[in-house]
Amino acid sequence: MTSETLAAALGDFLSGSSSAVVIEDGGITFDLAQAKYSVLGENNKCLLHLWSAERNVVRRVLDLETKGETLRVTVQRMGQPKPTKLEICRERDRRTASAKKQARLAYRRVLERALGRKFPDLTLVQLNTSMDLEKSFGPIYARGLLRRGQSGFAVLAVNRQELQSSIDSSLTFGILWLDVCRQAHAGKMVVEGLKLIVPTKCSELVRARMAHLNPSAAKWQLYELDERSDEITEVEVFDRGNISTRLIRCADESEVERRFAEPIALVRTLMPEAETAQLSSAEVAFRCHGLEFARARLTAKPGNFRSEPEIVFGLGAEERVLDGANFANLERLVRSIGEARHAEGPRDNRFWRLHPERWLESLVVKNICALNDGLDRRWCYSQVPAFSASDRAMIDVLTAARTGRLAVVELKADEDIHLPLQGIDYWSRVAWHHARGEFQKFGYFAGRELSAESPLLMMVAPSLRVHPATDTLLRYISPEIEWVLLGIDERWREKLRVVFTKRPETIQLRTAV
């Protein structure tokens, strides 16, 4: 393969691998959900440049081999004559199907022993990991029922070898399993609540979510299992204490526009309708209906103590610094996006299909009152950073009603079973910062008096793409969270319009009896 064909093949694979990981020397070196890359094929060399906040590497690419969802790359490190291998894996859990099955069977035996020791007065009447797609259950979670006489507890557990994202999602499936158990044993047994078991030191997000479930609807119990000692330890759920979250200061809009006036003007000559998003006081993003194609950022120039703006462009993790030699590439990219990314655009075009949630978000920000005419269009922030120790969460849209009450808007363009509990995540962070008056301290809602009321949680999705399990999950949310589920017209790219509304009073709770 020539350097040009290597670069093209590598670029094609990476463009469809926004959540992939790069593995070198047996360990994950880059997570493309956060890292950046560039591919250059010229002068008879194909160079792969990868960088993140932690490291920066350049590898010369010699050969490529695709195996399933993994690209094996033969590379040469600078100054080292002997080639080595790195892998770009779209599938983060690289275990074989048989290895996963064996690990889950072994965990099931550990779990049975541990449950018997921890709850000697309860009888484990069933425990399985079988697939049940009708009820949204897969083999990742062990599901069972602990019984004593005419009462019992639903049990759901997940082992340490599963991905952290699967552990974080366990509460969603725990609630659904509790509901299944209550339906199956209605009139025969009182299923009092849920015992959810996760690996040691992996319960932070699950605990935060469980704290906002309705304690009157079920007994919510969270445990950590040490698989080496078979010891189960209970985790205190409703003692919320300090929430591990921090807010990022809102940039001064006029100052940022002044600082980046030249890059903004340049991009607007290529795409007058481009959206400008202020990421920080030192960086702005350029988007077309939510699809980011370039950024301008301050950078130090050699021999100059002053920072000057530079433009980088590309989709996803791909990034190139704009210069005279590649300006035509930026022009082609902008033209291609503009021709496809509009409501009447070709639906088979990747620019039309990419990041539908960001597209929806851009329309909501422009017309927030289409969701509810009680919202104040003057105050609308998108992608608000509210980071915790375990993630870098972005609140889709933060706005306020005309009464001054905050509203957290969680958006989904496609069916997502986790919508309600992800909404809880963002609501709890906003409520925490709001109770301490931090939004205005950090430059949000400047000059606007905010109501002391707790925020409203608004969950928005196309009407035919609301997951069937959503109503079940919403039944168990704490009454302290006032929420509303809005189903919008499937043709939302053409016009944003609400076609149905659900509130807590419209959904009946299934109790323990």
Coordinates of C-alpha atoms in Angstrom, one line a residue:
M1 CA 0.0 0.0 0.0
T2 CA 1.2 3.5 -0.8
S3 CA 1.4 6.2 1.9
E4 CA -1.7 7.8 0.3
T5 CA -3.8 4.6 0.4
L6 CA -2.6 3.9 3.9
A7 CA -3.7 7.3 5.0
A8 CA -7.1 7.0 3.3
A9 CA -7.8 3.6 4.8
L10 CA -6.7 4.7 8.2
G11 CA -8.7 7.9 8.0
D12 CA -11.9 6.0 6.9
F13 CA -11.6 3.6 9.9
L14 CA -11.0 6.4 12.4
S15 CA -13.8 8.5 11.1
G16 CA -16.2 5.8 12.2
S17 CA -14.5 5.1 15.5
S18 CA -15.4 8.1 17.7
S19 CA -15.5 6.0 20.8
A20 CA -12.7 3.6 20.0
V21 CA -9.6 3.1 22.1
V22 CA -5.9 2.9 21.0
I23 CA -3.9 0.0 22.5
E24 CA -0.2 -0.1 22.5
D25 CA 2.3 -2.2 24.5
G26 CA -0.7 -4.0 26.1
G27 CA -2.4 -1.0 27.5
I28 CA -5.0 1.7 26.5
T29 CA -3.0 4.8 25.5
F30 CA -5.7 6.9 24.0
D31 CA -9.5 7.1 24.2
L32 CA -10.8 8.7 21.0
A33 CA -13.9 10.0 22.8
Q34 CA -11.5 12.5 24.4
A35 CA -8.2 12.4 22.4
K36 CA -7.5 13.9 19.0
Y37 CA -5.7 12.6 15.9
S38 CA -4.5 13.6 12.5
V39 CA -3.4 11.4 9.6
L40 CA -0.9 12.7 7.0
G41 CA 0.0 10.8 3.8
E42 CA 2.7 12.5 1.8
N43 CA 6.4 12.4 0.9
N44 CA 6.1 8.6 0.8
K45 CA 5.2 8.5 4.5
C46 CA 1.9 7.9 6.3
L47 CA 2.1 9.5 9.8
L48 CA -0.4 9.0 12.6
H49 CA -0.4 11.8 15.2
L50 CA -2.3 11.1 18.5
W51 CA -2.6 13.5 21.4
S52 CA -4.5 14.0 24.6
A53 CA -4.1 15.9 27.9
E54 CA -1.8 13.1 29.1
R55 CA 0.5 12.3 26.1
N56 CA 1.4 13.1 22.5
V57 CA 2.8 10.5 20.1
V58 CA 3.7 10.3 16.4
R59 CA 3.9 6.9 14.6
R60 CA 4.8 6.1 11.0
V61 CA 2.3 3.7 9.6
L62 CA 3.7 0.8 7.6
D63 CA 0.7 -1.6 7.2
L64 CA -2.9 -2.1 8.2
E65 CA -5.0 -5.2 8.9
T66 CA -8.7 -5.2 9.7
K67 CA -10.1 -7.9 12.0
G68 CA -13.8 -7.4 12.9
E69 CA -14.1 -4.1 14.8
T70 CA -10.3 -3.8 15.4
L71 CA -7.7 -2.3 13.1
R72 CA -4.2 -3.7 13.6
V73 CA -1.6 -1.1 12.6
T74 CA 2.1 -1.9 12.0
V75 CA 4.0 1.2 13.0
Q76 CA 7.5 2.5 13.4
R77 CA 8.4 4.7 16.4
M78 CA 10.7 7.6 15.8
G79 CA 14.3 6.6 16.2
Q80 CA 13.5 2.9 16.4
P81 CA 14.2 0.7 13.3
K82 CA 12.1 -2.3 14.5
P83 CA 8.3 -2.1 13.7
T84 CA 5.8 -2.6 16.4
K85 CA 2.0 -3.0 16.6
L86 CA -0.8 -0.9 17.9
E87 CA -4.6 -1.6 17.7
I88 CA -7.5 0.7 17.3
C89 CA -10.5 -1.1 18.8
R90 CA -14.1 0.1 18.3
E91 CA -15.3 -2.6 20.7
R92 CA -14.0 -1.7 24.2
D93 CA -14.6 -5.0 25.7
R94 CA -12.1 -7.1 23.8
R95 CA -12.9 -10.5 25.4
T96 CA -14.2 -13.3 23.2
A97 CA -17.8 -14.4 23.6
S98 CA -16.6 -17.6 25.3
A99 CA -14.4 -15.7 27.7
K100 CA -17.3 -13.5 28.7
K101 CA -19.6 -16.5 29.2
Q102 CA -17.0 -18.2 31.4
A103 CA -16.5 -15.1 33.5
R104 CA -20.2 -14.6 34.0
L105 CA -20.7 -18.3 35.0
A106 CA -17.8 -18.0 37.5
Y107 CA -19.3 -14.8 38.9
R108 CA -22.7 -16.5 39.3
R109 CA -21.1 -19.1 41.6
V110 CA -19.3 -16.4 43.6
L111 CA -22.6 -14.5 43.9
E112 CA -24.6 -17.5 45.1
R113 CA -22.1 -18.1 47.9
A114 CA -21.9 -14.5 48.9
L115 CA -25.7 -14.1 49.0
G116 CA -26.0 -17.2 51.1
R117 CA -23.4 -15.8 53.6
K118 CA -24.8 -12.2 53.7
F119 CA -28.5 -13.1 53.8
P120 CA -28.8 -16.5 55.6
D121 CA -32.4 -15.9 56.5
L122 CA -33.4 -15.4 52.8
T123 CA -33.7 -18.1 50.1
L124 CA -32.4 -17.6 46.6
V125 CA -35.2 -19.0 44.5
Q126 CA -33.8 -18.1 41.1
L127 CA -30.6 -16.7 39.5
N128 CA -30.0 -16.4 35.8
T129 CA -28.2 -14.5 33.1
S130 CA -30.3 -15.6 30.2
M131 CA -31.1 -13.2 27.4
D132 CA -34.6 -11.7 27.4
L133 CA -34.8 -9.1 24.7
E134 CA -38.5 -8.5 25.2
K135 CA -37.8 -7.1 28.6
S136 CA -34.5 -5.5 27.7
F137 CA -32.3 -7.9 29.7
G138 CA -29.0 -9.3 28.4
P139 CA -26.4 -11.7 29.8
I140 CA -24.3 -8.9 31.5
Y141 CA -26.5 -8.8 34.6
A142 CA -27.2 -11.7 37.0
R143 CA -30.9 -11.5 38.0
G144 CA -32.5 -13.3 40.9
L145 CA -35.1 -13.2 43.8
L146 CA -34.4 -13.6 47.5
R147 CA -37.4 -14.8 49.4
R148 CA -38.6 -15.2 53.0
G149 CA -42.2 -16.4 53.4
Q150 CA -44.6 -14.2 51.4
S151 CA -42.1 -11.3 50.9
G152 CA -38.9 -11.0 48.9
F153 CA -36.4 -8.8 47.2
A154 CA -35.4 -8.5 43.5
V155 CA -31.6 -9.0 43.1
L156 CA -29.5 -7.7 40.2
A157 CA -25.7 -8.0 40.1
V158 CA -22.8 -7.2 37.8
N159 CA -19.2 -8.5 37.9
R160 CA -15.9 -6.6 37.9
Q161 CA -14.9 -7.7 34.4
E162 CA -17.7 -5.8 32.7
L163 CA -17.2 -2.3 31.4
Q164 CA -17.7 0.6 33.9
S165 CA -20.4 1.9 31.6
S166 CA -22.3 -1.4 32.2
I167 CA -21.8 -1.1 35.9
D168 CA -23.1 2.5 35.8
S169 CA -26.2 1.4 33.8
S170 CA -27.0 -1.4 36.3
L171 CA -29.6 0.6 38.2
T172 CA -31.7 1.0 35.0
F173 CA -32.0 -2.7 34.6
G174 CA -32.4 -3.2 38.4
I175 CA -35.5 -1.1 38.4
L176 CA -36.9 -3.0 35.3
W177 CA -36.1 -6.3 37.0
L178 CA -37.9 -5.2 40.2
D179 CA -40.9 -4.3 38.1
V180 CA -40.9 -7.7 36.3
C181 CA -40.7 -9.5 39.7
R182 CA -43.6 -7.5 41.0
Q183 CA -45.7 -8.4 38.0
A184 CA -44.8 -12.0 38.0
H185 CA -45.6 -12.5 41.8
A186 CA -48.6 -10.1 42.1
G187 CA -51.1 -11.5 44.6
K188 CA -48.6 -14.2 45.7
M189 CA -45.7 -12.3 47.2
V190 CA -44.8 -8.8 48.2
V191 CA -41.6 -7.8 46.4
E192 CA -40.4 -5.1 48.8
G193 CA -37.5 -3.7 46.8
L194 CA -34.2 -4.1 45.0
K195 CA -30.8 -5.3 46.2
L196 CA -28.3 -4.1 43.6
I197 CA -24.8 -5.5 43.8
V198 CA -21.8 -3.9 42.1
P199 CA -18.0 -4.4 42.3
T200 CA -16.1 -2.7 45.1
K201 CA -15.2 0.9 44.5
C202 CA -17.5 1.1 41.5
S203 CA -20.7 2.4 43.1
E204 CA -20.3 6.2 43.0
L205 CA -22.6 7.0 40.0
V206 CA -25.1 4.2 40.9
R207 CA -25.4 5.5 44.5
A208 CA -26.0 9.1 43.3
R209 CA -28.8 7.9 41.0
M210 CA -30.4 5.6 43.6
A211 CA -30.5 8.5 46.1
H212 CA -33.1 10.2 43.8
L213 CA -35.5 7.2 43.6
N214 CA -38.8 7.2 45.4
P215 CA -38.3 5.5 48.9
S216 CA -42.0 5.0 49.1
A217 CA -42.1 3.0 46.0
A218 CA -39.6 0.4 47.0
K219 CA -36.7 -0.3 49.4
W220 CA -33.6 0.6 47.5
Q221 CA -30.4 -1.2 48.8
L222 CA -27.0 -1.0 47.2
Y223 CA -24.1 -3.3 48.0
E224 CA -20.5 -3.8 46.8
L225 CA -19.2 -7.4 46.4
D226 CA -15.5 -8.2 46.8
E227 CA -15.2 -11.2 44.4
R228 CA -11.9 -12.4 46.0
S229 CA -13.3 -12.7 49.5
D230 CA -17.0 -13.2 48.7
E231 CA -17.8 -10.3 51.1
I232 CA -20.8 -8.1 50.5
T233 CA -20.8 -4.7 52.0
E234 CA -23.8 -2.3 52.1
V235 CA -23.4 1.2 50.7
E236 CA -25.3 4.0 52.4
V237 CA -27.6 5.5 49.7
F238 CA -29.7 8.3 51.1
D239 CA -26.9 10.1 53.0
R240 CA -26.1 12.3 50.1
G241 CA -23.5 14.5 51.7
N242 CA -21.4 16.4 49.2
I243 CA -21.9 15.7 45.5
S244 CA -18.7 15.4 43.6
T245 CA -19.3 17.9 40.9
R246 CA -17.8 21.2 39.8
L247 CA -19.0 23.9 37.5
I248 CA -17.0 25.6 34.7
R249 CA -17.2 29.4 34.5
C250 CA -19.3 30.8 31.7
A251 CA -17.2 32.8 29.2
D252 CA -17.9 36.5 28.6
E253 CA -19.6 36.4 25.2
S254 CA -18.6 39.9 24.0
E255 CA -15.0 39.4 25.1
V256 CA -14.7 36.0 23.3
E257 CA -16.2 37.4 20.1
R258 CA -13.7 40.3 20.2
R259 CA -10.8 38.0 20.8
F260 CA -11.7 35.6 18.0
A261 CA -13.1 38.2 15.5
E262 CA -10.8 37.2 12.7
P263 CA -11.4 33.4 12.8
I264 CA -15.1 34.0 13.2
A265 CA -15.1 36.3 10.1
L266 CA -13.1 33.8 8.1
V267 CA -15.4 30.9 8.8
R268 CA -18.5 33.0 8.1
T269 CA -17.1 33.8 4.7
L270 CA -17.2 30.0 4.0
M271 CA -20.5 29.3 5.8
P272 CA -22.5 32.5 6.8
E273 CA -25.0 30.4 8.8
A274 CA -22.3 28.6 10.9
E275 CA -23.1 28.4 14.6
T276 CA -20.5 29.8 17.0
A277 CA -20.3 28.0 20.4
Q278 CA -18.1 29.5 23.1
L279 CA -16.3 26.6 24.8
S280 CA -14.2 28.7 27.1
S281 CA -12.6 32.1 27.2
A282 CA -9.8 30.6 25.0
E283 CA -11.7 28.5 22.5
V284 CA -14.7 28.6 20.2
A285 CA -16.3 25.9 18.1
F286 CA -17.9 26.3 14.6
R287 CA -20.9 24.0 13.8
C288 CA -23.5 23.4 11.2
H289 CA -26.7 22.3 12.8
G290 CA -24.7 21.0 15.7
L291 CA -22.0 19.2 13.7
E292 CA -18.7 20.7 14.7
F293 CA -16.2 21.1 11.8
A294 CA -13.7 23.6 13.2
R295 CA -12.4 25.4 16.3
A296 CA -10.5 28.5 17.0
R297 CA -8.2 28.5 20.0
L298 CA -5.5 30.6 21.6
T299 CA -2.0 29.2 21.2
A300 CA 1.5 30.4 22.0
K301 CA 3.6 31.1 19.0
P302 CA 7.4 30.4 19.1
G303 CA 9.3 33.4 20.1
N304 CA 6.2 35.3 21.1
F305 CA 4.9 35.6 24.7
R306 CA 1.4 36.5 23.5
S307 CA -1.1 33.9 22.6
E308 CA -2.7 34.2 19.2
P309 CA -5.8 32.5 17.7
E310 CA -5.4 29.5 15.3
I311 CA -8.0 27.5 13.5
V312 CA -8.1 23.7 13.6
F313 CA -10.6 21.7 11.5
G314 CA -11.9 18.2 11.0
L315 CA -14.7 15.9 12.2
G316 CA -14.7 14.1 15.5
A317 CA -11.3 13.3 16.9
E318 CA -9.6 14.2 13.6
E319 CA -7.9 17.6 13.8
R320 CA -5.6 19.6 11.5
V321 CA -4.2 23.1 12.0
L322 CA -5.3 25.4 9.3
D323 CA -2.6 26.9 7.1
G324 CA -2.1 28.1 3.5
A325 CA -1.4 24.6 2.3
N326 CA -4.6 23.0 3.5
F327 CA -7.1 25.9 3.3
A328 CA -8.7 24.2 0.2
N329 CA -9.4 21.1 2.4
L330 CA -11.4 23.3 4.9
E331 CA -13.3 24.8 2.0
R332 CA -14.2 21.3 0.6
L333 CA -15.2 20.1 4.1
V334 CA -17.5 23.1 4.7
R335 CA -19.0 22.9 1.3
S336 CA -19.7 19.2 1.6
I337 CA -21.3 19.6 5.1
G338 CA -23.4 22.6 3.9
E339 CA -24.8 20.7 0.9
A340 CA -26.0 17.8 2.9
R341 CA -26.8 18.9 6.5
H342 CA -30.2 20.5 6.1
A343 CA -33.7 19.2 6.6
E344 CA -34.1 18.3 2.9
G345 CA -30.6 16.9 2.6
P346 CA -29.8 13.4 1.3
R347 CA -30.5 11.0 4.2
D348 CA -27.8 8.5 3.1
N349 CA -25.1 11.1 3.4
R350 CA -22.9 10.7 6.5
F351 CA -22.9 14.5 7.2
W352 CA -26.7 14.4 7.4
R353 CA -26.7 11.3 9.7
L354 CA -23.9 12.4 12.1
H355 CA -24.7 13.5 15.6
P356 CA -28.5 13.8 15.4
E357 CA -28.7 14.8 19.1
R358 CA -26.4 17.8 18.5
W359 CA -28.7 18.8 15.5
L360 CA -31.7 18.6 17.7
E361 CA -29.9 20.6 20.4
S362 CA -29.1 23.4 18.0
L363 CA -32.8 23.7 17.1
V364 CA -33.9 23.7 20.7
V365 CA -31.4 26.4 21.6
K366 CA -32.6 28.6 18.7
N367 CA -36.3 28.0 19.6
I368 CA -36.6 26.9 23.3
C369 CA -40.1 28.1 23.5
A370 CA -41.2 25.4 21.0
L371 CA -40.9 23.0 23.9
N372 CA -42.8 25.2 26.3
D373 CA -43.9 28.8 25.9
G374 CA -43.3 29.4 29.6
L375 CA -39.5 29.2 29.0
D376 CA -37.5 32.4 28.7
R377 CA -35.7 32.5 25.3
R378 CA -33.2 35.0 26.6
W379 CA -31.5 32.5 28.8
C380 CA -30.4 29.3 27.1
Y381 CA -27.0 27.5 27.5
S382 CA -26.0 24.4 25.6
Q383 CA -23.4 21.8 26.6
V384 CA -22.9 23.2 30.1
P385 CA -19.9 21.5 31.8
A386 CA -20.7 20.0 35.2
F387 CA -17.8 17.7 35.8
S388 CA -17.4 15.0 38.5
A389 CA -14.5 12.9 39.6
S390 CA -15.7 10.1 37.3
D391 CA -16.8 11.9 34.2
R392 CA -16.9 15.1 32.2
A393 CA -20.6 15.4 31.8
M394 CA -22.2 18.1 29.7
I395 CA -25.7 19.2 30.4
D396 CA -27.5 19.3 27.0
V397 CA -29.4 22.5 27.6
L398 CA -29.8 24.7 30.7
T399 CA -32.5 27.3 30.6
A400 CA -35.0 29.2 32.8
A401 CA -38.7 29.7 32.9
R402 CA -40.1 33.2 32.9
T403 CA -40.7 32.8 36.6
G404 CA -37.0 32.4 37.1
R405 CA -37.1 28.6 37.7
L406 CA -34.3 26.6 36.2
A407 CA -35.0 23.9 33.7
V408 CA -32.7 21.1 32.8
V409 CA -33.3 19.8 29.2
E410 CA -32.1 16.2 28.4
L411 CA -32.3 15.4 24.7
K412 CA -32.4 12.1 22.8
A413 CA -32.7 11.8 19.0
D414 CA -32.8 8.0 19.1
E415 CA -34.3 5.4 21.4
D416 CA -32.3 5.3 24.7
I417 CA -33.4 3.2 27.7
H418 CA -31.2 5.3 30.0
L419 CA -33.0 8.6 29.4
P420 CA -34.7 8.9 32.8
L421 CA -31.7 8.1 34.9
Q422 CA -29.3 10.2 32.8
G423 CA -31.8 13.0 33.4
I424 CA -31.5 12.4 37.1
D425 CA -27.7 12.8 36.8
Y426 CA -27.9 16.2 35.3
W427 CA -30.9 17.4 37.4
S428 CA -29.0 16.5 40.6
R429 CA -25.9 18.4 39.6
V430 CA -27.9 21.5 38.6
A431 CA -29.9 21.3 41.8
W432 CA -26.7 21.1 43.8
H433 CA -25.0 24.1 42.2
H434 CA -28.3 26.1 42.2
A435 CA -28.8 25.6 46.0
R436 CA -25.4 27.2 46.5
G437 CA -26.0 30.1 44.2
E438 CA -23.1 29.0 42.0
F439 CA -24.6 29.6 38.5
Q440 CA -24.6 33.3 38.9
K441 CA -21.3 33.3 40.7
F442 CA -19.9 31.5 37.6
G443 CA -21.4 34.0 35.1
Y444 CA -24.6 32.2 34.1
F445 CA -28.0 34.1 34.0
A446 CA -26.1 37.4 34.7
G447 CA -28.6 40.0 36.0
R448 CA -31.5 37.5 36.2
E449 CA -33.0 36.7 39.6
L450 CA -33.5 32.9 39.8
S451 CA -36.3 31.3 41.7
A452 CA -35.3 29.2 44.8
E453 CA -37.5 26.4 43.5
S454 CA -35.7 23.1 42.6
P455 CA -35.1 22.8 38.8
L456 CA -37.6 21.3 36.4
L457 CA -36.4 18.2 34.5
M458 CA -37.5 18.2 30.8
M459 CA -36.8 15.0 28.8
V460 CA -37.2 15.4 25.1
A461 CA -37.2 12.7 22.3
P462 CA -39.0 12.0 19.0
S463 CA -42.4 10.6 19.8
L464 CA -41.7 7.2 18.1
R465 CA -38.3 6.9 19.6
V466 CA -39.1 7.0 23.3
H467 CA -38.0 3.6 24.7
P468 CA -40.9 1.3 25.8
A469 CA -39.3 1.0 29.2
T470 CA -39.3 4.7 29.9
D471 CA -42.7 4.8 31.6
T472 CA -41.7 2.0 34.0
L473 CA -38.5 3.9 35.0
L474 CA -40.3 7.2 35.4
R475 CA -42.7 5.6 37.9
Y476 CA -39.9 5.1 40.4
I477 CA -38.3 8.6 40.3
S478 CA -38.5 10.5 43.6
P479 CA -41.4 13.0 43.8
E480 CA -38.9 15.7 44.8
I481 CA -38.0 15.8 41.1
E482 CA -40.7 17.5 39.0
W483 CA -40.3 16.1 35.5
V484 CA -42.0 16.3 32.1
L485 CA -41.5 14.0 29.1
L486 CA -42.0 15.7 25.8
G487 CA -42.5 13.6 22.6
I488 CA -41.7 15.7 19.5
D489 CA -42.7 15.3 15.9
E490 CA -40.5 12.8 14.0
R491 CA -39.9 15.5 11.4
W492 CA -38.2 17.7 14.0
R493 CA -35.5 18.8 11.5
E494 CA -38.2 20.6 9.5
K495 CA -40.1 22.0 12.5
L496 CA -39.7 21.5 16.2
R497 CA -43.2 20.6 17.6
V498 CA -44.4 18.8 20.7
V499 CA -46.9 16.1 20.0
F500 CA -47.4 14.6 23.5
T501 CA -46.6 15.5 27.1
K502 CA -46.3 13.2 30.1
R503 CA -46.1 14.3 33.8
P504 CA -45.8 12.2 37.0
E505 CA -49.6 12.3 37.6
T506 CA -50.2 10.6 34.2
I507 CA -48.1 7.5 35.1
Q508 CA -49.4 5.0 37.7
L509 CA -46.9 3.5 40.2
R510 CA -46.7 -0.3 40.6
T511 CA -46.4 -0.9 44.3
A512 CA -45.0 -3.8 46.3
V513 CA -48.3 -5.4 46.9

